[in-house]
Amino acid sequence: MKLIIAYIKPERLNAVKQALFKREIFKLSVTTALGCGQQKGYVEQYRGVLKEVNLNKKMRLAIGVNDHFVEQTIEAICEGARTGHIGDGKIFVLPMEECVRIRTGERGPEAIG
Amino acid sequence: MKLIIAYIKPERLNAVKQALFKREIFKLSVTTALGCGQQKGYVEQYRGVLKEVNLNKKMRLAIGVNDHFVEQTIEAICEGARTGHIGDGKIFVLPMEECVRIRTGERGPEAIG
Amino acid sequence: MKLIIAYIKPERLNAVKQALFKREIFKLSVTTALGCGQQKGYVEQYRGVLKEVNLNKKMRLAIGVNDHFVEQTIEAICEGARTGHIGDGKIFVLPMEECVRIRTGERGPEAIG
Amino acid sequence: MISKVFYIVFAIAFLSSASAFAQDSASAEAVQQNLNIVWTLVAGILVFFMQTGFAMVETGFTRAKNAANIMMKNVMDFAVGSIAFFLVGSAFMFGKSAWGLIGTDGFFMKVFEDASNWNWTFMFFQTMFCATSATIVSGAVAERIRFSSYLIYSIIVSAIIYPISGKWAWGGLFNPDAAGWLGNLGFCDFAGSTVVHSVGGWLALAGAIVLGPRIGKYMEDGKANSIPGHNLVIATLGVLILWIGWFGFNPGSTTSGVGDIGRIAMITNMGAVAGTVCAMITACIIMGKPDLSMTLNGCLAGLVAVTAPCNTITPVGALIIGGIGGVLVILGVLTLDKIHIDDPVGAVSVHCLNGVWGTIACGLFNAEAVLKLSDKSTGLFYGGGFHQLGIQLLGVAVYAAWAFGLGF
Amino acid sequence: MISKVFYIVFAIAFLSSASAFAQDSASAEAVQQNLNIVWTLVAGILVFFMQTGFAMVETGFTRAKNAANIMMKNVMDFAVGSIAFFLVGSAFMFGKSAWGLIGTDGFFMKVFEDASNWNWTFMFFQTMFCATSATIVSGAVAERIRFSSYLIYSIIVSAIIYPISGKWAWGGLFNPDAAGWLGNLGFCDFAGSTVVHSVGGWLALAGAIVLGPRIGKYMEDGKANSIPGHNLVIATLGVLILWIGWFGFNPGSTTSGVGDIGRIAMITNMGAVAGTVCAMITACIIMGKPDLSMTLNGCLAGLVAVTAPCNTITPVGALIIGGIGGVLVILGVLTLDKIHIDDPVGAVSVHCLNGVWGTIACGLFNAEAVLKLSDKSTGLFYGGGFHQLGIQLLGVAVYAAWAFGLGF
Amino acid sequence: MISKVFYIVFAIAFLSSASAFAQDSASAEAVQQNLNIVWTLVAGILVFFMQTGFAMVETGFTRAKNAANIMMKNVMDFAVGSIAFFLVGSAFMFGKSAWGLIGTDGFFMKVFEDASNWNWTFMFFQTMFCATSATIVSGAVAERIRFSSYLIYSIIVSAIIYPISGKWAWGGLFNPDAAGWLGNLGFCDFAGSTVVHSVGGWLALAGAIVLGPRIGKYMEDGKANSIPGHNLVIATLGVLILWIGWFGFNPGSTTSGVGDIGRIAMITNMGAVAGTVCAMITACIIMGKPDLSMTLNGCLAGLVAVTAPCNTITPVGALIIGGIGGVLVILGVLTLDKIHIDDPVGAVSVHCLNGVWGTIACGLFNAEAVLKLSDKSTGLFYGGGFHQLGIQLLGVAVYAAWAFGLGF
Ligand SMILES: Nc1ncnc2c1ncn2[C@@H]1O[C@H](COP(=O)(O)OP(=O)(O)O)[C@@H](O)[C@H]1O
Ligand SMILES: Nc1ncnc2c1ncn2[C@@H]1O[C@H](COP(=O)(O)OP(=O)(O)O)[C@@H](O)[C@H]1O
Ligand SMILES: Nc1ncnc2c1ncn2[C@@H]1O[C@H](COP(=O)(O)OP(=O)(O)O)[C@@H](O)[C@H]1O
């Protein structure tokens, strides 16, 4: 099992969800995050004073999947999140050793979906 | 060492904390998250227009533990978070290679607790 | 590749960013979190009723790095975040199996930076 | 005790109401009558502003998730209350008295015939008072009462409970013949510490008891949990708006544009600032640091406390009465918490406790002679003896039994 | 129909304006004139408060990210509008009539000579009305109009569109000789359901159509998406402030401190509460649960609807007119959504639809005889026949064509 | 220069104060006197509303974490200030003059004997002015002053600094014999650009310098850091409330209900809108885009600038004075930032800089003859020569030395 973590632009969240649903990946968790990458920040002005904001708003997705779903998930995220511009984000794939469905106590690959 | 990540219902956070404390697991980090799983979203209405909200509020726990604590932690989370209804959440166990206590620079299993 | 996760005090974020930039680590993601550790919570009062707040505000950093950058990253975080007091936080290093740059589809070590 | 001013005003009202436009008879009396109308209307609008104040205080002191619900309740209680008071409440309050207990005619405000009659303005002002009384309860029952129950309750208060309470003390305001039994006894409640605030406050207490505390307010081991308000800026805005409204509430209760309004405004302000300062100090002593929400409650407590005696006390009297009010409200809030009555905004301590205190204060601090309002002061401390104090205590007891009893 | 009150007031105004200080000639007429000034000024200040109300309603009903932008627009439209009305608008509205269509003198408010003349107060009051009309549009075009376009539009409305609209119905208020053609016909719009609200509302409708919906409001498949307001507490605050402002708007339109103001305030309140209650019930029936934002719209709808007839109807008439307004506004909001006209705050349904309804209601519910304002009622339901109704319908049609046409 | 109106009013006040109820002597003079009382009280209530405005502006322009603290300070400064002014301040300001510098009798407001005397209303109005002056400082020292120091400071301002400042220019308002030395010279400050605003502003400047900037406001390399306000909606609400309050502040300073109040309201409005528009344009030019917080400051700047001359200038004069105020405030804010004086809400630029400008403007734009207030205008541009201008400059210098000196 793997845990796939992706940082994407907030406005692409819906498209990514759609792309995942198309591939029958229905379960995911989302957190708001701030990211700092190749995308430079922007400059704001308040009462004549400039302020550099170098963390951009991002969404962090966490999706637990079985091994044979990894490629499809990556594909789906790329499909939904890619705009071709800097700041599109990253996907990290982490190994996962165990997964538990709290409701039933089920473990392992069946618990994930 | 393992990093245990759990998505639970927000209102169960207190019970989970209690269950963990009973087992002398005192250290954890919490983030708010939105989850999408078997639990269907709900429909809101604003000025006569329906809006489907299919992300439910969740809490994300992250607990770094030594290997022999893993089972007890899973047990504690299940004990505190289980209601038997859809939406109870998931636990993911990830392998962890290193752990550092920033204050002292200690590393490895001693650093975790 | 590794995913380095660190929980630090919010007010140290800027110093940590600076320390990372000095070592040419420019990419990271930040999330707000609440932490519970050796640092005891504090007691608030509202209308004469005491309220124990035992979750302190923390920042969670996630930094994907190539293997030979791990030590420098840990060093940088410690440099920026250490105050020597309880509550300075923890660093967790997780193995990462794959990394994808969404914009280009690149994979592996090149994608991370 | 109903101020002499009233009678004069009404005498003029009846004399001049025959002429549709006051200008037609360009007499100074007619102009004064118009001035009374303008002032009373402005005061009524200020009292209406208190609805905004209550809404802001209540939402600021409670959780964000209930904000829409509380707004809804505060808008709707005014709406249904206005209609109920128009249809029947006003008649119960100001109609021909049956044994000084309840009015019996004038339903649908049918008494108004003339387009420019004083009555319209008077009833506008009274409608706003009625709404204030009804809305007090919403703070105490916030975050747990069902919306439909609350609507029904608002109708009952505005149609029946408040008008009957009002009849007893104020029934003679509109028509001296229709006075209520307490008014006839000489009960002193100039602007409504009892009629408006303590009635609302007793109902609030009953409501808070009946509904029980909010989930999570008290833990199994009996310890209280704090459920912090979500926006103290909005709560402060609300208190300041209420304060402004009170400058209509108290001075407006003269219903006439004469010099007394300036004095009453000054007295009202003194009560408010003394309440604020004393509550802050008390909170500091008990809890170790100044507390904004308690200080705000203290301000309202001072205002409620001087409401009954505002026409008959000196500024120094107002400082004392308001100051004691500020202390009382803190003790009230802490005590209610201890006996597990959950009142999210402190409505009971502000309106009920201080409504009672203000009413009693009339019997102690009334200084009519000092102010040259009459030859003899009725307050105990100004040589008036125990007579007035007795009447005040009777009034307090009667209203407590009536409103608290009905509340259950 | 222009109220008799006006003429009397102005007669007095002209008589007494010669003396710089009314006290010099201590006649009762002069004091009454001063009283009129005080009341009209206070009412004007209350109308100014409506700017705050509009700003709060609009920002509360839209997204947080546009809050600063909406604040900026609401402050600036008043600022540039005031200047435009001062320089030219007031002249177009109240100057010497050219064919009853437009004023031709008095630019820069040059007519004012005397330091204590009544005119100053009158023009202050009128400036606030003009600003209200201009600001109505900003709600309907919120979250998408460019700031500079909005400024230009505000100037045009305040300098030209509103003053000309106003001339037709109200040109004679300042100087009876300068009356407009609709006023001469006997068109009844006491406080501006048509002149202020429906003109603003038609412009709002045109603006909403021209600008098209906000991005994301309608999906490709034609389904509407809800874009929830970010702060319903602020929106409620805004509505309550508007309600207060209306107590200046309607009773202030007498521009004289006489008994009628109390009646008009009462009528205004009845319209508001009926609108609130009926909107809540309608929303419950259609959507299955009470909805705060719809209820708030209902309150404003009731207020707009009674604005035209507020001087000539009975309280029961106000309940009916306001109640129908509350139903209409909900149907209006839902219908606009269906035909993909995006009006984030419901400005069109509130001001345009109910402005029209209120104007027509004059022809149906006018009850001058019941109120002893004149011998004969002009409302259809009170035996006045179809004459007044015809004039009202003519007025509605003319203003619709004019304002909606110009809006494009 | 103290308006003629005052003297007349007071003459009447003294004549009629003997009769407890004005209705008893139903003379037109007595009714006018009552009208003055009603108007002054309403104006005082509007000025009280400014407390709410200041609280909202200050909290909106600062960080969320300090909101409760700022609310607490704004409520408490009014509370302790009211008491201090009641006990001693009013005596220092209006008591028998010692060398035109300070009042020496009337402590505890003992002078009031009569229940319906005009004095009560006058003192109510003055209390609100005093509180306004004290509260100005809180914006400039926001987010860093200690609460207890602030309380002590508020007491000193309300008990001593403001009353003495007030004595000099306005000591004769209550009793012409008690006039101060500047008032006797003919210093013109109708509603308080200097007495209220610049005194508050100078104290604010001193406070901001003494306390030093907030942590994090200026970086080691000297660059300024922006610490954005947390809620511009609340800040805008505050400014609009202040604007409303100013309609009590300026027109109310006549303390009489006569036609002049309408003119002064109009002038006040012109100053505000001109300030708003010019500040917006200036900010656009300097910073490249319209800026809400600067525009709001511009509005207040225009209001402060026309406060001194509001009784003696023409509307066009008001547009010019307000407009220059709007430009000045932006330059002021940017300059202070450059010299590292940290004023989170712009209080110094608004109240001090424009208080000074408004006071000087009297000497330039006073147009008494145009307004038929007297035979000769005193403003330089209206042929009045340099006499008045000299007195104004003297006043500015004296108050600057006094208030800024004391502030340290
Ligand atoms: N190595 C990394 N570690 C953690 N987060 C990263 C990393 N690289 C990128 N991110 C996240 O992805 C977001 C987009 O990064 P960016 O560098 O702009 O994209 P790209 O690398 O595709 O040009 C960043 O804002 C950050 O949140
Ligand atoms: N595979 C997954 N990846 C990421 N998060 C998940 C996954 N499965 C469940 N979750 C999280 O757990 C929450 C509960 O999921 P749900 O499907 O309702 O529970 P269950 O699977 O026990 O029926 C979800 O809202 C989501 O946040
Ligand atoms: N084992 C753990 N699992 C998850 N989070 C942890 C763990 N230990 C520490 N933390 C995080 O680090 C923060 C600081 O912890 P603390 O115990 O005060 O530091 P230290 O261990 O250095 O004394 C905590 O608030 C929490 O967010």
GROMACS .gro file of C-alpha atoms and ligand atoms in nm, chain A residues 7 34-39 58 86-90 92, chain C residues 27-29 62-64 101 103 112-113, ligand 1:
model
   51
    7TYR     CA    1   0.038   1.959  -0.332
   34LEU     CA    2   0.109   2.709   0.199
   35GLY     CA    3   0.380   2.632  -0.050
   36CYS     CA    4   0.704   2.780  -0.151
   37GLY     CA    5   0.859   2.656  -0.471
   38GLN     CA    6   0.972   2.773  -0.810
   39GLN     CA    7   0.667   2.998  -0.821
   58LYS     CA    8  -0.191   2.521  -0.196
   86ILE     CA    9   0.500   2.707  -1.249
   87GLY     CA   10   0.329   2.622  -0.924
   88ASP     CA   11   0.138   2.321  -1.048
   89GLY     CA   12   0.278   2.124  -0.759
   90LYS     CA   13   0.430   1.790  -0.666
   92PHE     CA   14   0.509   1.225  -0.333
  253LYS     CA   15   1.095   2.416  -0.187
  254LEU     CA   16   0.873   2.337   0.103
  255SER     CA   17   0.513   2.321   0.208
  288ALA     CA   18   0.698   1.908   0.465
  289ILE     CA   19   1.009   1.903   0.254
  290GLY     CA   20   1.081   1.648  -0.014
  327ARG     CA   21   0.650   1.718  -1.084
  329ARG     CA   22   0.384   2.051  -1.449
  338ILE     CA   23   1.217   1.700  -0.633
  339GLY     CA   24   1.416   2.022  -0.655
 1564LIG     N1   25   1.055   1.947  -0.248
 1564LIG     C1   26   0.935   1.989  -0.205
 1564LIG     N2   27   0.899   1.965  -0.078
 1564LIG     C2   28   0.778   2.006  -0.034
 1564LIG     N3   29   0.687   2.073  -0.110
 1564LIG     C3   30   0.720   2.097  -0.238
 1564LIG     C4   31   0.843   2.059  -0.289
 1564LIG     N4   32   0.849   2.097  -0.418
 1564LIG     C5   33   0.732   2.157  -0.445
 1564LIG     N5   34   0.652   2.159  -0.338
 1564LIG     C6   35   0.516   2.213  -0.329
 1564LIG     O1   36   0.464   2.225  -0.458
 1564LIG     C7   37   0.426   2.362  -0.487
 1564LIG     C8   38   0.455   2.396  -0.629
 1564LIG     O2   39   0.593   2.401  -0.647
 1564LIG     P1   40   0.669   2.469  -0.773
 1564LIG     O3   41   0.813   2.462  -0.747
 1564LIG     O4   42   0.612   2.603  -0.798
 1564LIG     O5   43   0.630   2.372  -0.888
 1564LIG     P2   44   0.727   2.307  -0.993
 1564LIG     O6   45   0.839   2.239  -0.915
 1564LIG     O7   46   0.636   2.215  -1.060
 1564LIG     O8   47   0.772   2.425  -1.074
 1564LIG     C9   48   0.503   2.442  -0.388
 1564LIG     O9   49   0.431   2.562  -0.358
 1564LIG    C10   50   0.513   2.350  -0.269
 1564LIG    O10   51   0.391   2.358  -0.189
   0.00000   0.00000   0.00000
